[in-house]
Tab-separated table of C-alpha atoms and ligand atoms in Angstrom:
chain	number	residue	atom	x	y	z
A	1	MET	CA	98.747	110.759	-40.407
A	2	PRO	CA	97.678	108.003	-42.809
A	3	ASP	CA	100.246	105.761	-44.420
A	4	LEU	CA	101.419	107.195	-47.705
A	5	PRO	CA	101.106	104.947	-50.739
A	6	VAL	CA	104.046	102.655	-51.334
A	7	THR	CA	105.075	101.850	-54.865
A	8	PRO	CA	107.329	99.081	-56.087
A	9	ARG	CA	110.890	100.248	-56.444
A	10	PRO	CA	110.565	102.884	-59.187
A	11	VAL	CA	114.178	103.432	-60.203
A	12	ARG	CA	117.512	102.271	-59.079
A	13	CYS	CA	118.157	104.123	-55.858
A	14	ASP	CA	121.762	104.588	-54.810
A	15	HIS	CA	121.148	107.493	-52.522
A	16	PRO	CA	123.050	107.453	-49.274
A	17	TYR	CA	121.788	107.204	-45.756
A	18	PRO	CA	120.066	109.186	-44.305
A	19	ASP	CA	118.468	110.256	-47.596
A	20	VAL	CA	117.229	106.680	-47.583
A	21	LEU	CA	115.689	105.500	-44.343
A	22	ARG	CA	114.172	102.172	-43.421
A	23	LEU	CA	110.594	102.744	-42.354
A	24	ARG	CA	109.523	99.207	-41.672
A	25	ASP	CA	109.653	95.588	-42.673
A	26	GLU	CA	106.395	93.786	-43.166
A	27	ARG	CA	104.704	90.665	-44.386
A	28	LYS	CA	102.298	91.333	-47.203
A	29	ALA	CA	98.940	89.700	-47.683
A	30	ASP	CA	100.431	87.272	-50.196
A	31	GLY	CA	103.046	86.149	-47.678
A	32	ALA	CA	105.971	87.997	-49.248
A	33	PHE	CA	108.249	89.997	-46.985
A	34	VAL	CA	109.227	93.505	-47.983
A	35	ARG	CA	111.257	96.366	-46.610
A	36	VAL	CA	109.667	99.789	-46.994
A	37	LEU	CA	112.147	102.585	-47.587
A	38	ASP	CA	111.760	106.336	-47.831
A	39	CYS	CA	114.123	108.253	-50.102
A	40	THR	CA	114.213	112.050	-50.372
A	41	LYS	CA	114.791	111.753	-54.136
A	42	CYS	CA	112.879	108.615	-55.121
A	43	GLY	CA	109.988	108.730	-52.705
A	44	ARG	CA	108.694	105.751	-50.835
A	45	TYR	CA	109.173	102.283	-52.197
A	46	GLU	CA	109.542	98.703	-51.139
A	47	ILE	CA	112.092	96.029	-51.877
A	48	PRO	CA	111.710	92.291	-51.450
A	49	LEU	CA	113.243	90.937	-48.289
A	50	ASP	CA	114.886	87.565	-47.975
A	51	ILE	CA	113.580	86.376	-44.647
A	52	ASP	CA	116.409	83.856	-44.309
A	53	ASP	CA	119.004	86.625	-44.311
A	54	LEU	CA	117.498	88.520	-41.409
A	55	GLU	CA	118.606	88.462	-37.806
A	56	PRO	CA	116.713	85.747	-35.903
A	57	ILE	CA	114.822	88.204	-33.706
A	58	LEU	CA	113.653	90.287	-36.630
A	59	ARG	CA	112.711	87.150	-38.547
A	60	LEU	CA	110.565	85.861	-35.693
A	61	LYS	CA	108.909	89.223	-35.284
A	62	LEU	CA	107.985	89.376	-38.957
A	63	GLN	CA	106.776	85.800	-39.016
A	64	PHE	CA	104.610	86.129	-35.925
A	65	ILE	CA	103.633	89.794	-35.807
A	66	GLY	CA	104.024	90.555	-39.503
A	67	ARG	CA	105.507	93.989	-39.023
A	68	ASP	CA	108.614	95.626	-37.621
A	69	VAL	CA	108.457	99.396	-37.523
A	70	ALA	CA	111.775	101.240	-37.548
A	71	ILE	CA	110.454	104.772	-38.012
A	72	ARG	CA	106.866	105.794	-37.517
A	73	GLU	CA	104.906	107.542	-40.221
A	74	GLY	CA	105.176	111.238	-39.499
A	75	ALA	CA	108.538	110.940	-37.761
A	76	VAL	CA	110.558	110.464	-40.935
A	77	GLU	CA	111.667	114.058	-41.436
A	78	ARG	CA	112.525	114.477	-37.785
A	79	VAL	CA	114.642	111.336	-37.793
A	80	ARG	CA	116.356	112.367	-41.020
A	81	ARG	CA	117.271	115.788	-39.648
A	82	LYS	CA	118.632	114.193	-36.503
A	83	LYS	CA	120.745	111.693	-38.458
A	84	ARG	CA	122.069	114.478	-40.678
A	85	ARG	CA	123.146	116.452	-37.637
A	86	GLU	CA	124.848	113.365	-36.207
A	87	ALA	CA	126.634	112.743	-39.502
A	88	ASP	CA	127.779	116.376	-39.696
A	89	GLY	CA	129.061	116.191	-36.153
A	90	ALA	CA	131.010	113.031	-36.886
A	91	LEU	CA	132.862	114.738	-39.725
A	92	ARG	CA	134.154	117.576	-37.574
B	101	ZN	ZN1	116.788	107.325	-53.913
């Protein structure tokens, strides 16, 4: 499944997890770091990432590999369903 297009953050998104999931962090061609998020309501968008605020391991990975994948393309809905079930279970 090809990567879906990612737009800059379209609107203010305050939707809760797991409506919003972190797909990946990556270094763009211009050297900026971004976090790519997928929201059920807002779609897929990216936010700027302050590399200095990241955990050291994640920072190194982004600096040297340029990409840290949290959820693979195509697995998003499966992960979201799983997290929803976990959240429901925790409330009971
Ligand atoms: Zn949203």
